[in-house]
Short mmCIF file of C-alpha atoms in Angstrom, two decimals:
data_model
loop_
_atom_site.label_atom_id
_atom_site.label_comp_id
_atom_site.label_asym_id
_atom_site.label_seq_id
_atom_site.Cartn_x
_atom_site.Cartn_y
_atom_site.Cartn_z
CA MET W 97 122.55 139.93 184.51
CA ARG W 98 121.89 138.08 187.73
CA PRO W 99 119.48 140.03 189.96
CA SER W 100 120.91 140.99 193.32
CA GLY W 101 119.13 140.69 196.64
CA PRO W 102 117.74 144.26 196.58
CA VAL W 103 116.24 143.69 193.12
CA ALA W 104 114.37 140.64 194.34
CA LEU W 105 113.34 142.40 197.53
CA ALA W 106 112.02 145.43 195.66
CA LEU W 107 108.74 143.57 195.45
CA LEU W 108 108.43 143.69 199.21
CA ALA W 109 107.70 147.04 200.85
CA LEU W 110 106.93 145.85 204.35
CA LEU W 111 107.47 142.63 206.23
CA CYS W 112 106.04 142.85 209.73
CA VAL W 113 105.65 139.26 210.92
CA PRO W 114 106.90 135.88 209.72
CA ALA W 115 104.51 133.60 207.90
CA SER W 116 103.45 130.37 209.56
CA ALA W 117 102.25 127.07 208.19
CA ILE W 118 98.98 127.28 206.32
CA ARG W 119 95.89 126.34 208.30
CA VAL W 120 92.87 125.68 206.13
CA GLU W 121 89.43 127.11 206.84
CA ARG W 122 86.18 126.27 205.04
CA LEU W 123 84.51 129.32 203.52
CA PRO W 124 81.12 129.07 201.74
CA LEU W 125 81.45 129.56 198.01
CA PRO W 126 79.52 132.39 196.37
CA ALA W 127 76.32 131.16 194.79
CA LEU W 128 77.62 131.65 191.25
CA ALA W 129 81.05 130.12 191.83
CA LYS W 130 82.14 127.02 189.95
CA VAL W 131 81.93 123.86 192.03
CA ARG W 132 83.74 121.46 189.72
CA GLY W 133 80.73 120.85 187.54
CA VAL W 134 78.66 119.36 190.37
CA VAL W 135 75.51 120.70 191.98
CA PRO W 136 76.15 119.93 195.66
CA ALA W 137 73.51 118.53 197.95
CA ALA W 138 74.81 120.80 200.73
CA PRO W 139 76.42 124.28 200.57
CA ALA W 140 79.79 124.08 198.87
CA PHE W 141 82.95 125.41 200.48
CA GLU W 142 86.30 126.63 199.22
CA ALA W 143 89.60 126.22 201.03
CA VAL W 144 91.14 129.45 202.34
CA ALA W 145 94.00 130.29 204.69
CA ALA W 146 92.69 130.69 208.24
CA GLU W 147 93.03 134.16 209.81
CA GLU W 148 94.27 135.74 206.56
CA ALA W 149 92.90 138.09 203.89
CA ILE W 150 94.09 140.10 200.89
CA VAL W 151 93.03 143.76 200.89
CA TRP W 152 93.06 146.68 198.42
CA PHE W 153 93.07 150.20 199.87
CA ASP W 154 92.25 153.49 198.23
CA ALA W 155 95.45 155.21 197.06
CA SER W 156 94.79 158.07 199.49
CA VAL W 157 95.19 155.77 202.52
CA SER W 158 98.73 156.01 203.89
CA THR W 159 100.80 153.13 205.24
CA ALA W 160 100.34 154.42 208.79
CA GLN W 161 96.57 154.64 208.30
CA ARG W 162 96.46 151.10 206.84
CA THR W 163 98.44 149.76 209.77
CA ALA W 164 96.19 151.52 212.30
CA LEU W 165 92.99 150.40 210.57
CA ILE W 166 94.07 146.75 210.49
CA ALA W 167 95.27 146.92 214.10
CA GLY W 168 91.85 148.32 215.01
CA ILE W 169 90.23 144.99 214.07
CA GLY W 170 92.93 143.01 215.87
CA GLY W 171 94.96 142.26 212.75
CA ARG W 172 98.42 142.97 211.41
CA ILE W 173 100.16 143.44 208.06
CA ILE W 174 102.01 140.36 206.84
CA GLN W 175 103.22 141.82 203.54
CA GLU W 176 102.57 144.72 201.18
CA GLN W 177 102.74 144.41 197.39
CA PRO W 178 102.88 148.03 196.17
CA ALA W 179 103.48 146.91 192.57
CA TYR W 180 100.05 145.30 192.54
CA GLY W 181 98.27 147.49 195.07
CA TRP W 182 97.30 144.90 197.66
CA VAL W 183 98.16 144.03 201.25
CA HIS W 184 98.40 140.54 202.76
CA VAL W 185 96.68 140.82 206.15
CA GLY W 186 96.68 138.61 209.22
CA LEU W 187 93.32 138.68 211.00
CA ALA W 188 92.73 138.62 214.74
CA ALA W 189 93.66 135.35 216.41
CA GLY W 190 90.67 133.05 216.60
CA SER W 191 88.54 135.11 214.21
CA SER W 192 86.87 133.55 211.19
CA VAL W 193 87.78 134.64 207.68
CA SER W 194 84.12 135.42 207.00
CA ASP W 195 83.93 137.82 209.97
CA GLY W 196 87.27 139.36 209.07
CA LEU W 197 86.19 140.01 205.48
CA THR W 198 82.96 141.60 206.69
CA ALA W 199 84.88 143.96 208.98
CA LEU W 200 87.42 144.86 206.32
CA ARG W 201 84.86 145.46 203.57
CA SER W 202 83.01 147.94 205.78
CA ALA W 203 86.17 149.81 206.84
CA PRO W 204 86.84 153.29 205.37
CA GLY W 205 89.36 153.35 202.53
CA VAL W 206 89.05 149.62 201.72
CA LEU W 207 88.22 149.04 198.05
CA ARG W 208 88.18 145.25 198.12
CA ALA W 209 88.92 142.35 200.48
CA GLU W 210 89.28 138.69 199.50
CA PRO W 211 90.28 135.47 201.23
CA ASN W 212 93.76 134.05 200.65
CA ARG W 213 92.74 130.93 198.71
CA VAL W 214 94.61 127.65 199.19
CA TYR W 215 95.85 125.14 196.58
CA ALA W 216 97.43 121.69 196.55
CA ALA W 217 99.81 119.84 194.28
CA VAL W 218 97.56 118.11 191.73
CA ARG W 219 97.97 114.42 192.51
CA ALA W 220 96.36 111.10 191.64
CA PRO W 221 97.08 107.56 192.92
CA ASN W 222 100.02 105.71 191.34
CA ASP W 223 99.60 102.79 188.93
CA PRO W 224 102.24 100.04 188.83
CA PHE W 225 105.67 101.04 187.50
CA PHE W 226 106.05 101.74 183.78
CA ALA W 227 109.67 101.37 182.66
CA SER W 228 109.28 103.03 179.28
CA GLN W 229 108.87 106.77 178.72
CA TYR W 230 106.17 106.12 176.12
CA HIS W 231 105.14 109.77 176.03
CA PHE W 232 108.07 110.78 173.84
CA ASN W 233 106.81 108.72 170.93
CA LYS W 234 103.22 109.84 171.51
CA ILE W 235 104.15 113.50 171.10
CA ASP W 236 106.73 112.85 168.33
CA ALA W 237 109.56 114.19 170.50
CA PRO W 238 112.41 112.42 168.64
CA ALA W 239 111.33 114.08 165.39
CA ALA W 240 110.95 117.42 167.20
CA TRP W 241 114.53 117.16 168.44
CA GLU W 242 115.65 117.15 164.80
CA PHE W 243 114.48 120.78 164.74
CA GLU W 244 115.25 121.99 168.27
CA VAL W 245 116.56 120.55 171.55
CA GLY W 246 116.38 123.83 173.44
CA THR W 247 119.94 125.04 172.94
CA SER W 248 119.47 127.65 170.18
CA CYS W 249 118.41 130.42 172.58
CA LEU W 250 118.35 130.37 176.38
CA THR W 251 115.11 129.41 178.10
CA THR W 252 114.25 128.70 181.73
CA ILE W 253 111.38 126.56 182.99
CA ALA W 254 110.29 127.76 186.43
CA ILE W 255 108.63 125.00 188.45
CA ILE W 256 106.20 126.68 190.87
CA ASP W 257 105.62 123.67 193.05
CA THR W 258 106.86 121.75 196.08
CA GLY W 259 110.53 122.33 195.28
CA ILE W 260 113.14 120.41 193.27
CA GLU W 261 115.65 118.05 194.85
CA GLY W 262 118.77 119.93 193.83
CA THR W 263 121.19 117.05 194.39
CA HIS W 264 119.42 114.72 191.97
CA PRO W 265 121.99 113.54 189.37
CA ASP W 266 119.57 114.13 186.48
CA LEU W 267 118.59 117.62 187.65
CA GLN W 268 121.57 119.18 189.42
CA ALA W 269 123.35 120.33 186.27
CA LYS W 270 120.13 121.77 184.81
CA LEU W 271 119.46 124.27 187.58
CA ALA W 272 119.84 127.99 186.86
CA SER W 273 122.05 130.41 188.80
CA LEU W 274 119.35 131.30 191.34
CA ALA W 275 118.43 127.63 191.31
CA HIS W 276 116.24 127.47 194.40
CA GLN W 277 113.83 130.08 195.71
CA GLU W 278 111.39 129.63 198.57
CA CYS W 279 108.26 131.73 198.45
CA VAL W 280 106.79 130.47 201.73
CA THR W 281 107.72 133.38 203.95
CA PRO W 282 106.49 136.65 202.41
CA GLY W 283 108.42 137.31 199.22
CA CYS W 284 110.93 134.91 197.68
CA ALA W 285 114.41 134.23 199.03
CA PRO W 286 117.30 131.88 198.19
CA ASP W 287 116.57 128.37 199.37
CA ALA W 288 118.49 125.20 200.14
CA PRO W 289 118.24 122.51 197.41
CA VAL W 290 115.40 120.78 199.22
CA ALA W 291 111.90 119.68 198.30
CA ALA W 292 108.85 119.71 200.54
CA CYS W 293 107.81 116.44 198.86
CA GLU W 294 108.32 114.46 195.65
CA HIS W 295 105.85 116.22 193.35
CA GLY W 296 108.00 119.11 192.09
CA THR W 297 111.01 116.87 191.43
CA ALA W 298 108.91 114.61 189.20
CA VAL W 299 107.45 117.60 187.36
CA ALA W 300 110.93 119.04 186.78
CA GLY W 301 112.29 115.80 185.36
CA LEU W 302 109.55 115.47 182.78
CA ALA W 303 110.19 119.01 181.59
CA ALA W 304 113.97 119.15 181.47
CA ALA W 305 115.92 116.31 183.09
CA ALA W 306 119.46 116.04 181.76
CA THR W 307 119.16 114.14 178.48
CA ASP W 308 121.54 112.08 176.37
CA ASN W 309 123.78 111.72 179.44
CA GLY W 310 123.47 107.98 180.02
CA SER W 311 121.64 108.48 183.31
CA GLN W 312 118.10 107.64 184.36
CA VAL W 313 115.37 109.51 182.44
CA ALA W 314 115.16 112.09 179.66
CA GLY W 315 113.48 115.48 179.68
CA LEU W 316 111.69 116.98 176.70
CA SER W 317 113.66 120.24 176.57
CA TRP W 318 117.32 119.27 176.65
CA GLY W 319 118.69 122.78 176.78
CA SER W 320 116.30 124.56 179.15
CA GLN W 321 117.44 125.58 182.61
CA LEU W 322 115.30 124.73 185.61
CA LEU W 323 114.35 127.12 188.41
CA SER W 324 112.76 125.80 191.59
CA MET W 325 110.11 128.13 193.02
CA ARG W 326 109.05 126.35 196.20
CA VAL W 327 105.65 127.53 197.43
CA PHE W 328 105.05 124.67 199.89
CA ASP W 329 106.44 124.56 203.44
CA THR W 330 108.75 121.63 204.15
CA ALA W 331 107.15 121.37 207.60
CA ASP W 332 103.70 120.70 206.13
CA CYS W 333 104.25 117.78 203.75
CA ASN W 334 105.16 114.12 203.88
CA SER W 335 107.46 112.83 201.13
CA ASP W 336 104.44 111.72 199.05
CA CYS W 337 102.89 115.21 199.43
CA GLY W 338 100.33 114.05 201.96
CA ASP W 339 99.58 116.22 205.00
CA LYS W 340 101.86 115.95 207.98
CA ALA W 341 100.01 115.46 211.25
CA GLY W 342 98.21 118.67 212.15
CA GLN W 343 99.32 120.46 208.96
CA SER W 344 98.07 120.94 205.40
CA CYS W 345 100.43 120.25 202.48
CA ALA W 346 99.13 123.28 200.60
CA THR W 347 100.03 126.66 199.17
CA SER W 348 98.12 129.90 198.71
CA ASP W 349 97.36 132.83 196.42
CA ALA W 350 99.90 134.97 198.27
CA ARG W 351 102.74 132.49 197.75
CA ILE W 352 101.96 131.90 194.07
CA VAL W 353 101.72 135.65 193.47
CA ASP W 354 105.14 136.14 195.08
CA ALA W 355 106.64 133.46 192.82
CA LEU W 356 105.22 134.90 189.61
CA ALA W 357 106.19 138.45 190.62
CA PHE W 358 109.76 137.29 191.30
CA LEU W 359 109.96 135.70 187.85
CA GLY W 360 109.02 139.03 186.30
CA ASN W 361 112.41 140.40 187.39
CA LEU W 362 114.25 137.55 185.66
CA GLN W 363 112.34 137.43 182.38
CA ASN W 364 114.48 138.04 179.29
CA THR W 365 117.68 138.67 181.25
CA ALA W 366 121.02 137.31 180.07
CA ALA W 367 121.04 134.66 182.80
CA TYR W 368 117.52 133.32 182.22
CA GLY W 369 116.33 134.20 178.72
CA ARG W 370 112.66 133.54 178.02
CA ILE W 371 110.80 132.01 180.98
CA VAL W 372 108.03 129.42 181.06
CA ALA W 373 106.22 129.06 184.40
CA ASN W 374 104.70 125.65 185.14
CA MET W 375 102.04 125.34 187.84
CA SER W 376 100.94 121.75 188.47
CA LEU W 377 98.64 123.01 191.21
CA GLY W 378 94.91 122.92 191.85
CA CYS W 379 92.12 123.25 194.36
CA LEU W 380 92.25 121.21 197.54
CA PRO W 381 90.53 117.81 197.23
CA GLY W 382 87.07 117.89 198.77
CA PHE W 383 86.59 121.63 198.31
CA GLY W 384 84.84 123.68 195.65
CA CYS W 385 86.88 125.68 193.18
CA ALA W 386 86.08 129.39 192.94
CA ALA W 387 87.02 131.59 190.00
CA CYS W 388 90.54 132.99 189.67
CA SER W 389 91.22 135.45 192.49
CA VAL W 390 91.92 139.11 191.75
CA PRO W 391 95.50 139.07 193.13
CA LEU W 392 96.35 135.93 191.18
CA GLN W 393 94.85 137.25 187.95
CA THR W 394 96.62 140.59 188.42
CA VAL W 395 100.06 139.02 188.67
CA ILE W 396 99.29 136.60 185.81
CA ASP W 397 98.42 139.57 183.60
CA ALA W 398 101.65 141.31 184.61
CA ALA W 399 103.73 138.20 183.89
CA LEU W 400 102.13 137.75 180.47
CA ALA W 401 102.79 141.40 179.65
CA LYS W 402 106.47 140.77 180.37
CA GLY W 403 106.51 137.76 178.03
CA ILE W 404 106.33 134.85 180.49
CA VAL W 405 104.44 131.76 179.28
CA ILE W 406 102.22 130.30 182.01
CA VAL W 407 101.10 126.66 181.84
CA ALA W 408 98.98 124.88 184.47
CA ALA W 409 97.49 121.45 185.11
CA ALA W 410 93.75 121.32 184.40
CA GLY W 411 93.06 119.24 187.51
CA ASN W 412 92.23 115.64 188.38
CA ASP W 413 88.49 115.95 188.98
CA GLY W 414 87.38 113.94 185.97
CA PRO W 415 84.22 114.24 183.87
CA GLY W 416 81.63 116.95 184.38
CA ASP W 417 80.34 120.08 182.72
CA ASP W 418 83.14 122.15 184.23
CA THR W 419 85.63 120.46 186.55
CA MET W 420 88.56 122.75 185.75
CA ASN W 421 90.80 123.88 188.60
CA VAL W 422 92.43 127.22 189.39
CA PRO W 423 95.01 128.44 188.32
CA ALA W 424 94.43 126.55 185.03
CA SER W 425 91.14 128.36 184.45
CA CYS W 426 92.63 131.84 184.95
CA PRO W 427 92.56 133.91 181.72
CA GLY W 428 95.93 133.91 179.97
CA VAL W 429 97.03 130.56 181.41
CA ILE W 430 97.37 127.56 179.07
CA PRO W 431 95.45 124.71 180.78
CA ILE W 432 96.59 121.13 180.20
CA GLY W 433 94.54 117.94 180.30
CA ALA W 434 95.91 114.40 180.34
CA THR W 435 95.78 111.49 177.89
CA ASP W 436 96.84 107.88 178.39
CA ILE W 437 99.05 105.44 176.50
CA ASN W 438 96.21 104.77 174.04
CA ASP W 439 95.64 108.48 173.32
CA ALA W 440 92.33 108.41 175.18
CA VAL W 441 91.43 111.20 177.60
CA ALA W 442 92.56 110.05 181.04
CA SER W 443 89.63 109.18 183.29
CA PHE W 444 90.79 111.60 186.00
CA SER W 445 91.50 114.58 183.71
CA SER W 446 89.37 117.66 184.39
CA ARG W 447 87.08 118.99 181.68
CA GLY W 448 85.62 122.37 180.78
CA SER W 449 85.23 125.27 178.37
CA ASP W 450 88.53 126.83 179.51
CA LEU W 451 90.34 123.73 178.28
CA ALA W 452 88.38 123.80 175.02
CA ASN W 453 89.07 127.47 174.35
CA ASN W 454 92.63 127.88 175.65
CA GLY W 455 94.29 124.53 176.27
CA LEU W 456 95.44 121.19 174.99
CA SER W 457 96.37 117.79 176.39
CA ALA W 458 99.51 115.71 176.78
CA PRO W 459 100.34 112.24 178.10
CA GLY W 460 99.77 112.14 181.85
CA ASP W 461 99.03 108.54 182.79
CA GLY W 462 101.76 106.03 183.60
CA LEU W 463 104.79 108.29 183.17
CA THR W 464 108.31 107.86 184.54
CA SER W 465 110.38 110.70 185.97
CA THR W 466 112.91 111.79 188.56
CA SER W 467 112.11 111.27 192.24
CA LEU W 468 113.53 111.96 195.69
CA GLY W 469 116.76 110.35 196.80
CA GLY W 470 118.30 110.64 193.34
CA THR W 471 115.99 107.93 192.00
CA THR W 472 113.32 107.52 189.34
CA LYS W 473 109.66 106.67 189.78
CA GLY W 474 107.13 105.19 187.37
CA GLY W 475 103.37 105.00 187.24
CA LEU W 476 102.95 108.76 187.64
CA ARG W 477 99.34 109.77 186.99
CA GLY W 478 97.80 113.21 186.82
CA THR W 479 97.49 116.38 184.80
CA SER W 480 100.41 117.54 186.97
CA PHE W 481 102.65 115.40 184.79
CA ALA W 482 101.05 116.34 181.47
CA SER W 483 101.58 120.05 182.17
CA PRO W 484 105.42 120.03 182.24
CA LEU W 485 105.52 118.33 178.84
CA VAL W 486 103.65 121.28 177.35
CA SER W 487 105.82 123.72 179.34
CA ALA W 488 108.89 122.06 177.85
CA ALA W 489 107.38 122.19 174.35
CA ALA W 490 106.72 125.90 174.88
CA ALA W 491 110.37 126.32 175.90
CA LEU W 492 111.48 124.55 172.70
CA VAL W 493 109.31 126.92 170.67
CA LEU W 494 110.85 129.92 172.46
CA SER W 495 114.36 128.56 171.98
CA ALA W 496 113.72 128.28 168.25
CA LYS W 497 111.88 131.62 168.10
CA PRO W 498 112.74 133.83 171.11
CA THR W 499 110.63 136.70 169.74
CA ALA W 500 107.39 134.68 169.92
CA THR W 501 104.59 136.56 171.69
CA VAL W 502 102.64 135.11 174.62
CA ASN W 503 99.93 137.66 175.39
CA GLY W 504 96.50 138.45 173.99
CA SER W 505 94.94 137.14 170.80
CA THR W 506 98.36 137.07 169.12
CA ASN W 507 99.74 134.61 171.67
CA GLU W 508 102.04 132.82 169.23
CA VAL W 509 103.24 130.18 171.68
CA LYS W 510 99.73 129.09 172.66
CA ASN W 511 98.49 129.27 169.09
CA ILE W 512 101.39 127.15 167.80
CA LEU W 513 100.93 124.47 170.47
CA ARG W 514 97.16 124.33 170.00
CA GLY W 515 97.21 124.67 166.24
CA THR W 516 99.64 121.77 165.75
CA ALA W 517 98.11 119.38 168.31
CA ASP W 518 96.85 115.99 167.12
CA ASN W 519 93.10 115.39 167.13
CA VAL W 520 92.75 112.23 169.20
CA GLY W 521 89.01 112.55 169.82
CA GLY W 522 87.28 112.91 173.16
CA GLY W 523 85.84 116.36 172.50
CA ALA W 524 87.28 119.83 173.03
CA ASN W 525 86.00 120.17 176.61
CA ALA W 526 87.92 117.02 177.55
CA CYS W 527 91.01 117.29 175.34
CA GLY W 528 91.32 120.95 174.42
CA ALA W 529 92.72 121.51 170.93
CA GLY W 530 94.11 117.97 170.93
CA ARG W 531 97.13 116.05 172.18
CA LEU W 532 100.51 117.79 172.03
CA ASN W 533 102.62 117.03 168.95
CA ALA W 534 106.06 118.48 169.60
CA PHE W 535 107.30 117.67 166.09
CA ARG W 536 104.50 119.57 164.38
CA ALA W 537 104.92 122.48 166.83
CA LEU W 538 108.64 122.78 166.14
CA ARG W 539 108.22 122.22 162.41
CA TYR W 540 105.74 125.09 162.28
CA THR W 541 107.93 127.31 164.49
CA VAL W 542 111.03 126.80 162.35
CA LYS W 543 109.44 126.64 158.89
CA GLY W 544 106.36 128.80 159.40
CA THR W 545 104.11 126.18 157.81
CA LEU W 546 103.08 122.55 158.08
CA ALA W 547 102.85 122.18 154.31
CA GLY W 548 105.06 119.33 153.15
CA PHE W 549 106.11 118.32 156.65
CA ASP W 550 105.25 114.66 155.98
CA GLY W 551 108.34 112.72 155.09
CA GLU W 552 110.83 115.29 156.36
CA ALA W 553 111.49 113.35 159.54
CA LYS W 554 113.40 110.08 159.60
CA PRO W 555 112.50 107.02 161.68
CA ILE W 556 114.13 107.40 165.08
CA ALA W 557 114.95 104.99 167.91
CA PHE W 558 114.71 106.08 171.53
CA PRO W 559 116.68 105.90 173.78
CA ASN W 560 119.71 106.21 171.57
CA PRO W 561 122.20 105.08 172.69
CA PHE W 562 120.33 102.12 174.17
CA ARG W 563 121.97 101.22 177.47
CA VAL W 564 120.70 97.74 178.21
CA SER W 565 121.36 98.00 181.96
CA GLN W 566 119.25 101.15 182.29
CA ALA W 567 116.42 100.81 179.77
CA GLY W 568 114.54 97.61 179.09
CA LEU W 569 113.10 98.55 175.70
CA VAL W 570 113.78 100.60 172.59
CA SER W 571 110.88 102.48 170.99
CA PHE W 572 110.80 103.41 167.31
CA ALA W 573 109.12 106.61 166.11
CA VAL W 574 107.81 106.36 162.56
CA PRO W 575 107.26 109.64 160.64
CA PRO W 576 103.87 110.27 158.99
CA SER W 577 105.23 109.49 155.52
CA LEU W 578 106.02 105.90 156.55
CA GLN W 579 102.88 105.23 158.51
CA GLY W 580 100.72 102.62 156.82
CA SER W 581 99.76 98.97 156.94
CA GLY W 582 102.19 96.10 157.37
CA VAL W 583 104.81 97.94 159.43
CA LYS W 584 107.99 95.88 159.86
CA ILE W 585 111.32 96.79 161.38
CA LYS W 586 114.48 94.88 160.48
CA ILE W 587 117.60 95.36 162.58
CA TYR W 588 121.00 94.67 161.01
CA ALA W 589 124.58 94.56 162.20
CA LEU W 590 126.98 96.83 160.29
CA ASP W 591 128.20 93.82 158.29
CA GLY W 592 124.68 93.42 156.89
CA GLN W 593 123.68 90.39 158.96
CA LEU W 594 120.00 90.37 159.98
CA VAL W 595 119.80 90.51 163.77
CA ARG W 596 116.04 90.68 164.34
CA GLU W 597 112.77 91.39 162.56
CA ILE W 598 109.83 92.81 164.53
CA THR W 599 106.29 93.78 163.59
CA GLY W 600 105.73 96.34 166.37
CA LEU W 601 107.48 99.53 167.43
CA ILE W 602 109.23 98.09 170.51
CA TRP W 603 112.48 96.10 170.61
CA ASP W 604 113.81 94.35 173.69
CA GLY W 605 117.43 94.36 172.52
CA LYS W 606 117.46 90.64 171.73
CA ASN W 607 118.48 88.82 168.57
CA ILE W 608 116.69 86.08 166.64
CA ASP W 609 117.94 83.46 169.13
CA GLY W 610 116.60 85.35 172.16
CA GLY W 611 119.93 86.57 173.50
CA LEU W 612 120.90 90.19 174.12
CA VAL W 613 122.84 91.69 171.24
CA ALA W 614 126.43 92.79 171.71
CA SER W 615 127.48 96.41 172.16
CA GLY W 616 127.87 98.24 168.88
CA THR W 617 126.10 100.19 166.15
CA TYR W 618 123.08 98.72 164.38
CA VAL W 619 121.08 99.81 161.36
CA PHE W 620 117.30 99.53 161.42
CA GLN W 621 115.00 99.64 158.42
CA VAL W 622 111.33 100.55 158.74
CA SER W 623 109.01 99.46 155.95
CA SER W 624 105.26 99.73 155.43
CA SER W 625 102.76 100.36 152.68
CA GLY W 626 103.83 104.01 152.98
CA GLY W 627 107.48 103.42 152.07
CA ARG W 628 110.87 102.70 153.67
CA GLY W 629 113.25 104.56 155.95
CA ARG W 630 116.49 103.83 157.80
CA GLY W 631 118.20 104.89 160.97
CA ARG W 632 121.06 103.94 163.28
CA LEU W 633 121.05 102.80 166.87
CA ALA W 634 123.94 102.40 169.31
CA VAL W 635 123.70 99.60 171.89
CA ILE W 636 125.79 99.69 175.08
CA ARG W 637 125.82 96.73 177.48
#
């Protein structure tokens, strides 16, 4: 059942003033806070929203008393969250967050006061364009699709990010009934199909772009719906997610909490099914990264209790004893690191014990996905783009097994993803449990065991059909049973004529004479010391 306006607004008890663009203030980090694995030469700072705080009052303090107390220090109530027991407070104009917190913490009836911490879309500089979506072969996606493409049971991947371009031809048909929500003003409300910048659109495409439709790129979960939860203000960001003049392209605890709380109302409903929340967000560059805030952890715990899977990018702060970002390091969240085309840990990928104990990695260097203006973009780098691959894999698991648990030590979804990951080296602090293997994850979900999984999958070509005008190369995925020395692939026409023989796993669509093959169906045979296997491939010119 589709939630009505009052259901969504039930999370909001009081809205006194409109929210404005986030202004960032530097607040000294507590002495014991994590500072991205680095001992700073000068005091470290975290990024917080200027003139804002989050406050918990004793239950005996009435709304009128709260309002009067906050007004007494020159502040005002921005929003109340009675479900979680906290109040989003605007401090006196011109006052520092540090002074405001001191005043609030000493006020009668106040149990706790925290800053409203600020986050950014986790970005890294682009490499040159990569035309091939190599990550599908790395994570054995074609073999996974033999088990599940996400259509068995309804799932929704909520992208808590900069917004999804709703008119994109590879995304428009994938959007759920409440396709766009903005959580910039207090609470979440229906939004236009706009994006504050390109980041969220790229993340969405990797997770669940329309697939097998002859257009642009493919997503990992073919059947999942997408839900855009925009937590960035369109007035703050340039198209590349850089700061607009005088603004900060950033979001905050309060906005993320609103988004997760809103999803709690949709979880396991007929219109949305099981929900996976993806957060490719992290601490602002140049600032320290404190531990998970109380309001954020509270709503994460509530979402997990309702059965929502939460996946987050580990961060792009590279090597160090503990360079993990928030929200990835929050308990209950599945943190995701990044690997490259060679299955090495990406140089920029954050490390830490949270990744070792709770997370895994996925390809996140040199990816291709959807972009603004209905286009595609290559060379995407960052744990931001590894995270949606794991979110999509989680959605496939839930589609195959909608009763899978997500909370506590019996978190089946996390345990399946981690337990079936490939060990690609690099160490647990850098790579988590290993690199995602979607085939093994789905094989285990469907069969309940990995015993005898070798040889069950056939060799697969991707993309299939191969549209020469849209994709420059065909990649072949070889199942474990055929992996060995001396790999050769022979491509035949249906009349048995040999068209091409290759010794790698990439075909450019050309015949022995160097010309492009004609449209039609072709048979390919993979042989190695491990055995032989066959498949079919359609070519469209």
